[in-house]
mmCIF file of C-alpha atoms and ligand atoms in Angstrom:
data_model
loop_
_atom_site.group_PDB
_atom_site.id
_atom_site.type_symbol
_atom_site.label_atom_id
_atom_site.label_comp_id
_atom_site.label_asym_id
_atom_site.label_seq_id
_atom_site.Cartn_x
_atom_site.Cartn_y
_atom_site.Cartn_z
ATOM 1 C CA UNK A 19 -115.023 -78.159 -56.130
ATOM 2 C CA UNK A 20 -113.098 -76.808 -59.136
ATOM 3 C CA UNK A 21 -109.338 -76.323 -58.956
ATOM 4 C CA UNK A 22 -109.842 -72.556 -59.235
ATOM 5 C CA UNK A 23 -112.174 -72.550 -56.230
ATOM 6 C CA UNK A 24 -109.791 -74.722 -54.198
ATOM 7 C CA UNK A 25 -106.841 -72.434 -54.886
ATOM 8 C CA UNK A 26 -108.821 -69.251 -54.294
ATOM 9 C CA UNK A 27 -111.193 -69.865 -51.393
ATOM 10 C CA UNK A 28 -111.440 -66.123 -50.657
ATOM 11 C CA UNK A 29 -112.502 -65.164 -54.195
ATOM 12 C CA UNK A 30 -115.915 -65.349 -55.830
ATOM 13 C CA UNK A 31 -115.552 -67.488 -58.967
ATOM 14 C CA UNK A 32 -115.413 -65.262 -62.032
ATOM 15 C CA UNK A 33 -114.592 -65.967 -65.686
ATOM 16 C CA UNK A 34 -112.662 -63.523 -67.904
ATOM 17 C CA UNK A 35 -111.351 -63.958 -71.417
ATOM 18 C CA UNK A 36 -110.530 -61.895 -74.476
ATOM 19 C CA UNK A 37 -109.979 -62.040 -78.223
ATOM 20 C CA UNK A 38 -107.964 -59.589 -80.329
ATOM 21 C CA UNK A 39 -109.742 -57.672 -83.091
ATOM 22 C CA UNK A 40 -106.634 -57.954 -85.260
ATOM 23 C CA UNK A 41 -108.187 -59.495 -88.367
ATOM 24 C CA UNK A 42 -111.108 -61.806 -88.906
ATOM 25 C CA UNK A 43 -112.318 -64.395 -86.440
ATOM 26 C CA UNK A 44 -111.166 -67.926 -87.365
ATOM 27 C CA UNK A 45 -112.542 -71.374 -86.673
ATOM 28 C CA UNK A 46 -109.619 -71.738 -84.228
ATOM 29 C CA UNK A 47 -110.811 -68.722 -82.214
ATOM 30 C CA UNK A 48 -114.372 -69.989 -82.345
ATOM 31 C CA UNK A 49 -113.749 -73.598 -81.262
ATOM 32 C CA UNK A 50 -110.757 -72.945 -79.000
ATOM 33 C CA UNK A 51 -112.235 -69.934 -77.230
ATOM 34 C CA UNK A 52 -115.549 -68.328 -78.139
ATOM 35 C CA UNK A 53 -117.718 -71.452 -78.164
ATOM 36 C CA UNK A 54 -116.322 -72.367 -74.761
ATOM 37 C CA UNK A 55 -116.964 -68.852 -73.435
ATOM 38 C CA UNK A 56 -120.609 -69.420 -74.321
ATOM 39 C CA UNK A 57 -120.707 -72.781 -72.542
ATOM 40 C CA UNK A 58 -119.580 -70.979 -69.373
ATOM 41 C CA UNK A 59 -122.162 -68.213 -69.799
ATOM 42 C CA UNK A 60 -125.006 -70.217 -68.293
ATOM 43 C CA UNK A 61 -122.952 -71.882 -65.544
ATOM 44 C CA UNK A 62 -124.058 -69.523 -62.769
ATOM 45 C CA UNK A 63 -120.598 -67.896 -62.619
ATOM 46 C CA UNK A 64 -120.184 -64.259 -63.684
ATOM 47 C CA UNK A 65 -118.651 -64.095 -67.173
ATOM 48 C CA UNK A 66 -116.740 -61.133 -68.626
ATOM 49 C CA UNK A 67 -115.608 -61.141 -72.258
ATOM 50 C CA UNK A 68 -113.438 -58.528 -73.877
ATOM 51 C CA UNK A 69 -112.481 -57.299 -77.330
ATOM 52 C CA UNK A 70 -108.831 -56.528 -76.611
ATOM 53 C CA UNK A 71 -108.211 -53.587 -78.932
ATOM 54 C CA UNK A 72 -105.164 -52.391 -76.955
ATOM 55 C CA UNK A 73 -103.512 -55.753 -77.500
ATOM 56 C CA UNK A 74 -104.273 -55.509 -81.212
ATOM 57 C CA UNK A 75 -102.209 -52.324 -81.666
ATOM 58 C CA UNK A 76 -99.043 -54.031 -80.414
ATOM 59 C CA UNK A 77 -98.650 -54.680 -84.143
ATOM 60 C CA UNK A 78 -99.687 -52.078 -86.743
ATOM 61 C CA UNK A 79 -103.444 -51.723 -87.290
ATOM 62 C CA UNK A 80 -104.983 -49.379 -89.783
ATOM 63 C CA UNK A 81 -107.368 -47.223 -87.667
ATOM 64 C CA UNK A 82 -110.413 -47.701 -89.922
ATOM 65 C CA UNK A 83 -109.773 -51.441 -90.124
ATOM 66 C CA UNK A 84 -109.387 -51.645 -86.329
ATOM 67 C CA UNK A 85 -112.751 -49.941 -85.803
ATOM 68 C CA UNK A 86 -114.408 -52.326 -88.262
ATOM 69 C CA UNK A 87 -112.743 -55.415 -86.805
ATOM 70 C CA UNK A 88 -113.709 -54.388 -83.263
ATOM 71 C CA UNK A 89 -117.353 -54.167 -84.318
ATOM 72 C CA UNK A 90 -117.101 -57.340 -86.370
ATOM 73 C CA UNK A 91 -115.654 -59.326 -83.472
ATOM 74 C CA UNK A 92 -118.428 -57.989 -81.226
ATOM 75 C CA UNK A 93 -120.950 -59.046 -83.884
ATOM 76 C CA UNK A 94 -119.253 -62.467 -83.859
ATOM 77 C CA UNK A 95 -119.703 -62.841 -80.097
ATOM 78 C CA UNK A 96 -123.375 -61.866 -80.377
ATOM 79 C CA UNK A 97 -124.029 -64.026 -83.439
ATOM 80 C CA UNK A 98 -122.440 -67.036 -81.736
ATOM 81 C CA UNK A 99 -124.873 -66.651 -78.840
ATOM 82 C CA UNK A 100 -123.343 -64.299 -76.298
ATOM 83 C CA UNK A 101 -126.171 -62.652 -74.383
ATOM 84 C CA UNK A 102 -125.073 -59.171 -73.257
ATOM 85 C CA UNK A 103 -127.547 -59.296 -70.393
ATOM 86 C CA UNK A 104 -125.942 -62.511 -69.064
ATOM 87 C CA UNK A 105 -122.273 -61.711 -69.777
ATOM 88 C CA UNK A 106 -120.391 -58.434 -69.733
ATOM 89 C CA UNK A 107 -119.086 -57.697 -73.254
ATOM 90 C CA UNK A 108 -116.899 -54.648 -73.903
ATOM 91 C CA UNK A 109 -113.779 -53.374 -75.626
ATOM 92 C CA UNK A 110 -110.679 -52.990 -73.508
ATOM 93 C CA UNK A 111 -109.834 -49.361 -74.346
ATOM 94 C CA UNK A 112 -113.152 -48.158 -72.880
ATOM 95 C CA UNK A 113 -112.006 -49.289 -69.430
ATOM 96 C CA UNK A 114 -108.810 -47.284 -68.779
ATOM 97 C CA UNK A 115 -108.099 -49.254 -65.597
ATOM 98 C CA UNK A 116 -106.634 -52.017 -67.839
ATOM 99 C CA UNK A 117 -103.777 -49.729 -68.900
ATOM 100 C CA UNK A 118 -103.331 -48.411 -65.366
ATOM 101 C CA UNK A 119 -103.004 -51.855 -63.790
ATOM 102 C CA UNK A 120 -100.781 -52.966 -66.672
ATOM 103 C CA UNK A 121 -98.282 -50.254 -65.722
ATOM 104 C CA UNK A 122 -98.112 -51.554 -62.159
ATOM 105 C CA UNK A 123 -97.562 -55.062 -63.537
ATOM 106 C CA UNK A 124 -94.821 -53.799 -65.870
ATOM 107 C CA UNK A 125 -93.032 -52.933 -62.646
ATOM 108 C CA UNK A 126 -93.712 -56.358 -61.098
ATOM 109 C CA UNK A 127 -92.884 -58.628 -64.062
ATOM 110 C CA UNK A 128 -89.195 -59.368 -64.668
ATOM 111 C CA UNK A 129 -87.387 -59.067 -67.992
ATOM 112 C CA UNK A 130 -86.265 -62.675 -67.666
ATOM 113 C CA UNK A 131 -89.896 -63.803 -67.545
ATOM 114 C CA UNK A 132 -90.838 -61.798 -70.641
ATOM 115 C CA UNK A 133 -87.819 -63.195 -72.501
ATOM 116 C CA UNK A 134 -89.241 -66.681 -72.093
ATOM 117 C CA UNK A 135 -92.564 -65.893 -73.818
ATOM 118 C CA UNK A 136 -92.705 -68.067 -76.923
ATOM 119 C CA UNK A 137 -95.433 -65.997 -78.572
ATOM 120 C CA UNK A 138 -93.252 -62.881 -78.490
ATOM 121 C CA UNK A 139 -90.415 -64.835 -80.086
ATOM 122 C CA UNK A 140 -92.776 -66.148 -82.793
ATOM 123 C CA UNK A 141 -94.379 -62.786 -83.499
ATOM 124 C CA UNK A 142 -91.245 -60.674 -83.337
ATOM 125 C CA UNK A 143 -89.365 -63.223 -85.446
ATOM 126 C CA UNK A 144 -85.785 -62.496 -86.478
ATOM 127 C CA UNK A 145 -86.353 -58.773 -86.291
ATOM 128 C CA UNK A 146 -87.010 -58.427 -82.551
ATOM 129 C CA UNK A 147 -85.189 -55.075 -82.451
ATOM 130 C CA UNK A 148 -87.969 -53.617 -84.596
ATOM 131 C CA UNK A 149 -90.837 -55.047 -82.523
ATOM 132 C CA UNK A 150 -92.859 -52.552 -80.480
ATOM 133 C CA UNK A 151 -92.294 -52.240 -76.754
ATOM 134 C CA UNK A 152 -96.016 -52.993 -76.449
ATOM 135 C CA UNK A 153 -95.584 -56.406 -78.080
ATOM 136 C CA UNK A 154 -92.927 -57.245 -75.511
ATOM 137 C CA UNK A 155 -95.034 -56.009 -72.563
ATOM 138 C CA UNK A 156 -98.210 -57.583 -73.973
ATOM 139 C CA UNK A 157 -98.417 -60.429 -71.403
ATOM 140 C CA UNK A 158 -98.365 -57.902 -68.523
ATOM 141 C CA UNK A 159 -101.396 -56.167 -70.080
ATOM 142 C CA UNK A 160 -103.054 -59.574 -70.368
ATOM 143 C CA UNK A 161 -102.364 -60.225 -66.682
ATOM 144 C CA UNK A 162 -103.954 -56.835 -65.921
ATOM 145 C CA UNK A 163 -107.054 -57.764 -67.982
ATOM 146 C CA UNK A 164 -107.524 -60.880 -65.890
ATOM 147 C CA UNK A 165 -106.543 -59.665 -62.438
ATOM 148 C CA UNK A 166 -108.449 -56.364 -62.706
ATOM 149 C CA UNK A 167 -111.568 -58.500 -62.214
ATOM 150 C CA UNK A 168 -110.007 -60.976 -59.778
ATOM 151 C CA UNK A 169 -110.922 -63.589 -62.391
ATOM 152 C CA UNK A 170 -110.429 -67.139 -61.146
ATOM 153 C CA UNK A 171 -110.900 -68.927 -64.482
ATOM 154 C CA UNK A 172 -109.722 -68.040 -67.973
ATOM 155 C CA UNK A 173 -110.930 -70.176 -70.897
ATOM 156 C CA UNK A 174 -108.305 -70.039 -73.671
ATOM 157 C CA UNK A 175 -106.746 -72.135 -76.420
ATOM 158 C CA UNK A 176 -103.481 -73.981 -75.816
ATOM 159 C CA UNK A 177 -101.353 -71.142 -77.253
ATOM 160 C CA UNK A 178 -102.311 -68.799 -74.372
ATOM 161 C CA UNK A 179 -101.372 -71.197 -71.563
ATOM 162 C CA UNK A 180 -97.958 -69.635 -71.016
ATOM 163 C CA UNK A 181 -99.505 -66.169 -70.694
ATOM 164 C CA UNK A 182 -101.996 -67.342 -68.055
ATOM 165 C CA UNK A 183 -99.131 -68.979 -66.166
ATOM 166 C CA UNK A 184 -97.260 -65.668 -66.288
ATOM 167 C CA UNK A 185 -100.391 -64.014 -64.883
ATOM 168 C CA UNK A 186 -100.104 -66.335 -61.881
ATOM 169 C CA UNK A 187 -96.421 -65.469 -61.509
ATOM 170 C CA UNK A 188 -97.253 -61.761 -61.540
ATOM 171 C CA UNK A 189 -100.069 -62.232 -58.996
ATOM 172 C CA UNK A 190 -97.799 -64.297 -56.741
ATOM 173 C CA UNK A 191 -94.928 -61.798 -56.898
ATOM 174 C CA UNK A 192 -97.250 -58.840 -56.259
ATOM 175 C CA UNK A 193 -98.818 -60.644 -53.288
ATOM 176 C CA UNK A 194 -95.402 -61.623 -51.947
ATOM 177 C CA UNK A 195 -93.701 -58.235 -52.445
ATOM 178 C CA UNK A 196 -96.530 -56.297 -50.813
ATOM 179 C CA UNK A 197 -97.302 -58.918 -48.153
ATOM 180 C CA UNK A 198 -100.918 -59.372 -49.247
ATOM 181 C CA UNK A 199 -103.278 -61.999 -50.674
ATOM 182 C CA UNK A 200 -104.966 -59.441 -52.921
ATOM 183 C CA UNK A 201 -104.782 -61.216 -56.311
ATOM 184 C CA UNK A 202 -106.080 -64.754 -56.958
ATOM 185 C CA UNK A 203 -104.155 -67.588 -58.620
ATOM 186 C CA UNK A 204 -106.102 -67.724 -61.880
ATOM 187 C CA UNK A 205 -106.604 -71.114 -63.534
ATOM 188 C CA UNK A 206 -106.387 -71.490 -67.315
ATOM 189 C CA UNK A 207 -109.313 -73.568 -68.599
ATOM 190 C CA UNK A 208 -108.057 -75.423 -71.692
ATOM 191 C CA UNK A 209 -110.595 -78.113 -72.484
ATOM 192 C CA UNK A 210 -112.271 -79.985 -75.301
ATOM 193 C CA UNK A 211 -111.190 -81.434 -78.643
ATOM 194 C CA UNK A 212 -110.183 -78.125 -80.236
ATOM 195 C CA UNK A 213 -107.700 -76.454 -77.897
ATOM 196 C CA UNK A 214 -105.265 -76.224 -80.805
ATOM 197 C CA UNK A 215 -106.905 -76.116 -84.229
ATOM 198 C CA UNK A 216 -104.241 -76.518 -86.906
ATOM 199 C CA UNK A 217 -103.837 -74.993 -90.371
ATOM 200 C CA UNK A 218 -105.762 -76.812 -93.121
ATOM 201 C CA UNK A 219 -102.634 -76.642 -95.294
ATOM 202 C CA UNK A 220 -100.040 -77.777 -92.736
ATOM 203 C CA UNK A 221 -100.896 -79.914 -89.707
ATOM 204 C CA UNK A 222 -97.810 -78.716 -87.828
ATOM 205 C CA UNK A 223 -98.890 -75.038 -87.832
ATOM 206 C CA UNK A 224 -101.644 -73.407 -85.772
ATOM 207 C CA UNK A 225 -104.666 -72.082 -87.671
ATOM 208 C CA UNK A 226 -104.147 -68.342 -87.495
ATOM 209 C CA UNK A 227 -105.633 -65.092 -88.769
ATOM 210 C CA UNK A 228 -102.152 -63.929 -89.690
ATOM 211 C CA UNK A 229 -101.301 -66.884 -91.984
ATOM 212 C CA UNK A 230 -100.750 -65.445 -95.498
ATOM 213 C CA UNK A 231 -102.750 -68.317 -97.046
ATOM 214 C CA UNK A 232 -106.516 -67.856 -96.726
ATOM 215 C CA UNK A 233 -106.936 -71.553 -97.625
ATOM 216 C CA UNK A 234 -105.173 -72.440 -94.347
ATOM 217 C CA UNK A 235 -108.117 -71.278 -92.225
ATOM 218 C CA UNK A 236 -111.877 -71.088 -92.064
ATOM 219 C CA UNK A 237 -112.990 -67.532 -91.339
ATOM 220 C CA UNK A 238 -116.227 -67.006 -89.456
ATOM 221 C CA UNK A 239 -117.290 -64.705 -92.303
ATOM 222 C CA UNK A 240 -116.781 -67.412 -94.988
ATOM 223 C CA UNK A 241 -119.946 -68.454 -96.805
ATOM 224 C CA UNK A 242 -121.084 -72.052 -97.246
ATOM 225 C CA UNK A 243 -119.257 -72.487 -100.570
ATOM 226 C CA UNK A 244 -115.964 -71.193 -99.227
ATOM 227 C CA UNK A 245 -116.176 -73.395 -96.120
ATOM 228 C CA UNK A 246 -116.934 -76.536 -98.170
ATOM 229 C CA UNK A 247 -114.189 -75.769 -100.688
ATOM 230 C CA UNK A 248 -111.512 -75.217 -98.021
ATOM 231 C CA UNK A 249 -112.399 -78.503 -96.312
ATOM 232 C CA UNK A 250 -112.400 -80.377 -99.624
ATOM 233 C CA UNK A 251 -108.926 -79.018 -100.367
ATOM 234 C CA UNK A 252 -107.552 -79.534 -96.836
ATOM 235 C CA UNK A 253 -104.252 -81.412 -96.787
ATOM 236 C CA UNK A 254 -104.566 -85.071 -95.756
ATOM 237 C CA UNK A 255 -102.643 -88.310 -96.165
ATOM 238 C CA UNK A 256 -103.662 -91.178 -98.466
ATOM 239 C CA UNK A 257 -104.707 -93.664 -95.742
ATOM 240 C CA UNK A 258 -108.302 -94.111 -94.551
ATOM 241 C CA UNK A 259 -109.075 -92.901 -91.026
ATOM 242 C CA UNK A 260 -107.902 -95.298 -88.302
ATOM 243 C CA UNK A 261 -110.473 -96.972 -86.100
ATOM 244 C CA UNK A 262 -108.782 -95.998 -82.816
ATOM 245 C CA UNK A 263 -107.812 -92.452 -81.656
ATOM 246 C CA UNK A 264 -104.272 -93.763 -81.025
ATOM 247 C CA UNK A 265 -103.936 -94.258 -84.787
ATOM 248 C CA UNK A 266 -104.074 -90.466 -85.245
ATOM 249 C CA UNK A 267 -100.930 -89.847 -83.200
ATOM 250 C CA UNK A 268 -98.556 -89.590 -86.172
ATOM 251 C CA UNK A 269 -101.109 -88.108 -88.574
ATOM 252 C CA UNK A 270 -101.464 -84.406 -87.694
ATOM 253 C CA UNK A 271 -103.737 -83.434 -90.610
ATOM 254 C CA UNK A 272 -106.117 -86.342 -90.026
ATOM 255 C CA UNK A 273 -106.131 -85.661 -86.291
ATOM 256 C CA UNK A 274 -106.917 -82.000 -86.870
ATOM 257 C CA UNK A 275 -109.960 -82.754 -89.058
ATOM 258 C CA UNK A 276 -111.261 -85.307 -86.542
ATOM 259 C CA UNK A 277 -110.775 -82.825 -83.688
ATOM 260 C CA UNK A 278 -112.672 -80.158 -85.626
ATOM 261 C CA UNK A 279 -115.470 -82.654 -86.295
ATOM 262 C CA UNK A 280 -115.630 -83.608 -82.604
ATOM 263 C CA UNK A 281 -115.711 -79.983 -81.427
ATOM 264 C CA UNK A 282 -118.346 -78.926 -83.967
ATOM 265 C CA UNK A 283 -120.565 -81.923 -83.224
ATOM 266 C CA UNK A 284 -119.953 -81.645 -79.447
ATOM 267 C CA UNK A 285 -118.801 -85.247 -79.183
ATOM 268 C CA UNK A 286 -115.665 -86.797 -77.763
ATOM 269 C CA UNK A 287 -112.921 -87.831 -80.182
ATOM 270 C CA UNK A 288 -113.577 -91.455 -79.125
ATOM 271 C CA UNK A 289 -117.244 -91.168 -80.107
ATOM 272 C CA UNK A 290 -116.332 -89.634 -83.478
ATOM 273 C CA UNK A 291 -113.782 -92.373 -84.155
ATOM 274 C CA UNK A 292 -116.359 -95.039 -83.395
ATOM 275 C CA UNK A 293 -118.462 -93.445 -86.136
ATOM 276 C CA UNK A 294 -115.964 -92.529 -88.829
ATOM 277 C CA UNK A 295 -113.060 -94.958 -88.218
ATOM 278 C CA UNK A 296 -112.115 -96.771 -91.438
ATOM 279 C CA UNK A 297 -113.693 -94.184 -93.753
ATOM 280 C CA UNK A 298 -111.690 -92.695 -96.635
ATOM 281 C CA UNK A 299 -111.201 -88.915 -96.662
ATOM 282 C CA UNK A 300 -113.321 -88.814 -99.825
ATOM 283 C CA UNK A 301 -116.217 -89.855 -97.581
ATOM 284 C CA UNK A 302 -115.238 -88.054 -94.361
ATOM 285 C CA UNK A 303 -114.507 -84.622 -95.865
ATOM 286 C CA UNK A 304 -118.041 -84.102 -97.235
ATOM 287 C CA UNK A 305 -119.435 -85.114 -93.814
ATOM 288 C CA UNK A 306 -117.192 -82.541 -92.141
ATOM 289 C CA UNK A 307 -118.033 -79.889 -94.733
ATOM 290 C CA UNK A 308 -121.785 -80.425 -94.207
ATOM 291 C CA UNK A 309 -121.376 -80.231 -90.444
ATOM 292 C CA UNK A 310 -119.196 -77.107 -90.613
ATOM 293 C CA UNK A 311 -121.614 -75.354 -92.962
ATOM 294 C CA UNK A 312 -124.597 -76.292 -90.773
ATOM 295 C CA UNK A 313 -122.900 -74.917 -87.650
ATOM 296 C CA UNK A 314 -121.020 -71.919 -89.040
ATOM 297 C CA UNK A 315 -123.098 -70.486 -91.881
ATOM 298 C CA UNK A 316 -125.922 -69.324 -89.539
ATOM 299 C CA UNK A 317 -123.315 -67.521 -87.400
ATOM 300 C CA UNK A 318 -121.848 -65.742 -90.405
ATOM 301 C CA UNK A 319 -125.368 -64.710 -91.551
ATOM 302 C CA UNK A 320 -126.162 -63.366 -88.065
ATOM 303 C CA UNK A 321 -122.834 -61.519 -87.936
ATOM 304 C CA UNK A 322 -123.675 -59.751 -91.182
ATOM 305 C CA UNK A 323 -127.076 -58.803 -89.749
ATOM 306 C CA UNK A 324 -125.506 -57.298 -86.599
ATOM 307 C CA UNK A 325 -123.011 -55.411 -88.764
ATOM 308 C CA UNK A 326 -125.891 -53.569 -90.427
ATOM 309 C CA UNK A 327 -126.468 -51.717 -87.144
ATOM 310 C CA UNK A 328 -123.074 -50.529 -85.862
ATOM 311 C CA UNK A 329 -124.742 -48.037 -83.494
ATOM 312 C CA UNK A 330 -126.357 -50.940 -81.627
ATOM 313 C CA UNK A 331 -122.976 -52.714 -81.400
ATOM 314 C CA UNK A 332 -121.404 -49.543 -79.999
ATOM 315 C CA UNK A 333 -124.241 -49.235 -77.474
ATOM 316 C CA UNK A 334 -123.691 -52.827 -76.280
ATOM 317 C CA UNK A 335 -119.926 -52.203 -75.896
ATOM 318 C CA UNK A 336 -120.464 -48.944 -73.993
ATOM 319 C CA UNK A 337 -122.979 -50.569 -71.666
ATOM 320 C CA UNK A 338 -120.599 -53.507 -71.076
ATOM 321 C CA UNK A 339 -117.719 -51.104 -70.397
ATOM 322 C CA UNK A 340 -119.668 -49.208 -67.772
ATOM 323 C CA UNK A 341 -120.593 -52.480 -66.008
ATOM 324 C CA UNK A 342 -116.986 -53.712 -66.250
ATOM 325 C CA UNK A 343 -115.720 -50.449 -64.741
ATOM 326 C CA UNK A 344 -117.909 -50.895 -61.680
ATOM 327 C CA UNK A 345 -115.931 -54.061 -60.893
ATOM 328 C CA UNK A 346 -112.541 -52.806 -62.086
ATOM 329 C CA UNK A 347 -112.386 -49.356 -60.449
ATOM 330 C CA UNK A 348 -112.454 -50.518 -56.787
ATOM 331 C CA UNK A 349 -109.878 -53.254 -57.525
ATOM 332 C CA UNK A 350 -107.534 -50.712 -59.133
ATOM 333 C CA UNK A 351 -108.090 -48.257 -56.265
ATOM 334 C CA UNK A 352 -107.176 -50.926 -53.723
ATOM 335 C CA UNK A 353 -104.097 -51.864 -55.790
ATOM 336 C CA UNK A 354 -102.948 -48.218 -55.761
ATOM 337 C CA UNK A 355 -103.444 -48.096 -51.992
ATOM 338 C CA UNK A 356 -101.399 -51.283 -51.515
ATOM 339 C CA UNK A 357 -98.600 -49.900 -53.727
ATOM 340 C CA UNK A 358 -98.532 -46.586 -51.827
ATOM 341 C CA UNK A 359 -100.003 -44.093 -54.268
ATOM 342 C CA UNK A 360 -101.234 -40.956 -52.453
ATOM 343 C CA UNK A 361 -104.829 -39.974 -53.198
ATOM 344 C CA UNK A 362 -105.969 -43.464 -54.166
HETATM 345 P P1 LIG B 19 -106.085 -64.334 -79.749
HETATM 346 O O1 LIG B 19 -106.878 -63.140 -80.161
HETATM 347 O O2 LIG B 19 -104.864 -64.689 -80.529
HETATM 348 O O3 LIG B 19 -107.022 -65.597 -79.745
HETATM 349 C C1 LIG B 19 -108.248 -65.590 -79.032
HETATM 350 C C2 LIG B 19 -108.510 -66.963 -78.429
HETATM 351 O O4 LIG B 19 -108.561 -67.937 -79.475
HETATM 352 C C3 LIG B 19 -107.678 -69.002 -79.145
HETATM 353 N N1 LIG B 19 -107.121 -69.532 -80.400
HETATM 354 C C4 LIG B 19 -107.129 -70.818 -80.741
HETATM 355 N N2 LIG B 19 -107.611 -71.894 -80.118
HETATM 356 C C5 LIG B 19 -107.474 -73.084 -80.739
HETATM 357 N N3 LIG B 19 -106.874 -73.222 -81.946
HETATM 358 C C6 LIG B 19 -106.367 -72.159 -82.610
HETATM 359 N N4 LIG B 19 -105.804 -72.304 -83.805
HETATM 360 C C7 LIG B 19 -106.490 -70.876 -82.003
HETATM 361 N N5 LIG B 19 -106.121 -69.624 -82.378
HETATM 362 C C8 LIG B 19 -106.508 -68.822 -81.380
HETATM 363 C C9 LIG B 19 -106.602 -68.375 -78.278
HETATM 364 O O5 LIG B 19 -105.947 -69.356 -77.486
HETATM 365 C C10 LIG B 19 -107.418 -67.407 -77.455
HETATM 366 O O6 LIG B 19 -108.020 -68.073 -76.364
HETATM 367 N N6 LIG B 19 -103.615 -62.717 -75.715
HETATM 368 C C11 LIG B 19 -104.875 -63.232 -76.200
HETATM 369 C C12 LIG B 19 -106.039 -62.295 -75.953
HETATM 370 C C13 LIG B 19 -106.174 -61.835 -74.545
HETATM 371 C C14 LIG B 19 -106.679 -62.597 -73.458
HETATM 372 C C15 LIG B 19 -106.662 -61.710 -72.343
HETATM 373 C C16 LIG B 19 -107.143 -63.901 -73.322
HETATM 374 C C17 LIG B 19 -105.864 -60.592 -74.072
HETATM 375 N N7 LIG B 19 -106.162 -60.520 -72.753
HETATM 376 C C18 LIG B 19 -107.093 -62.132 -71.083
HETATM 377 C C19 LIG B 19 -107.569 -64.309 -72.064
HETATM 378 C C20 LIG B 19 -107.544 -63.444 -70.962
HETATM 379 C C21 LIG B 19 -104.768 -63.462 -77.704
HETATM 380 O O7 LIG B 19 -103.962 -62.892 -78.374
HETATM 381 O O8 LIG B 19 -105.729 -64.255 -78.209
#
């Protein structure tokens, strides 16, 4: 039995996760999250995936760009293999219960907890006084996303672990304060070789859509030439690859490229090392570039095809939102009742 099932015997297993439409989709999002969402799609557990547009506006988004990015991210999910008849796919703002539950959680979460969120500190930087209130409250909205569906498992990359732990803290405090067992203890699912894909220019920094250098990341919309060029130019050290995974410990750039290779080829790092150990980067980089192009170029072509029919994308999101609401509305109603709202 999975850990999630053991901790939540009263809850039907359910998977929820989300990605922000705040810029293009990167290889980090794909390997750390989206590809793993798809692996869970056929597992017999209900899967719900969200384009979190309300999270995106916690930092400024041009309205036209937000609309385009929302559709593009949806196209990315579909192109990567999400089947909207098997999973529920929708954008967050079409299910108003997310914002409603988030307000309740704003009243459950403590300032001290929010002050510990490392992502807020990173994103707000030195100018925290100028950050939006939404950016600060962002993890409470994320907890609402998850708990609105009583989700038991949340596949995410390493950088979201702290937010899923906060979700558990919010669920536990709500349950304790109101003397109920209404919300489950959600488990983060952080698995595989690519839970933290690093920048191609600096092995100590996460690959991110907000990095000013486009060469630091592979975008899911990059064509074959761009992908190959970025891998060729990726920062490395002068030594050949070690023959044991332990030899990667002090070599972040080398480790990152091996992890990407393992995730793209769906092999363990050990298996990859057995294959490529001892090779020079001049030999390994073209192998990685070929693999990345073979796996990613068809997705980018499919994405472009979906983007030619935005009305179909909007239809899929609206249909997903109405299915999501059928699950969310009774859970919100019950939450209101527990809290003491008249008329719920
Ligand atoms: P976001 O949009 O920043 O990223 C989406 C997912 O991609 C993962 N990810 C990475 N994984 C590995 N290496 C990287 N370099 C990398 N960059 C991003 C993230 O860990 C994430 O899984 N707050 C979330 C979105 C969200 C959410 C939710 C997630 C809102 N509500 C509910 C799960 C459940 C975020 O900003 O992800």
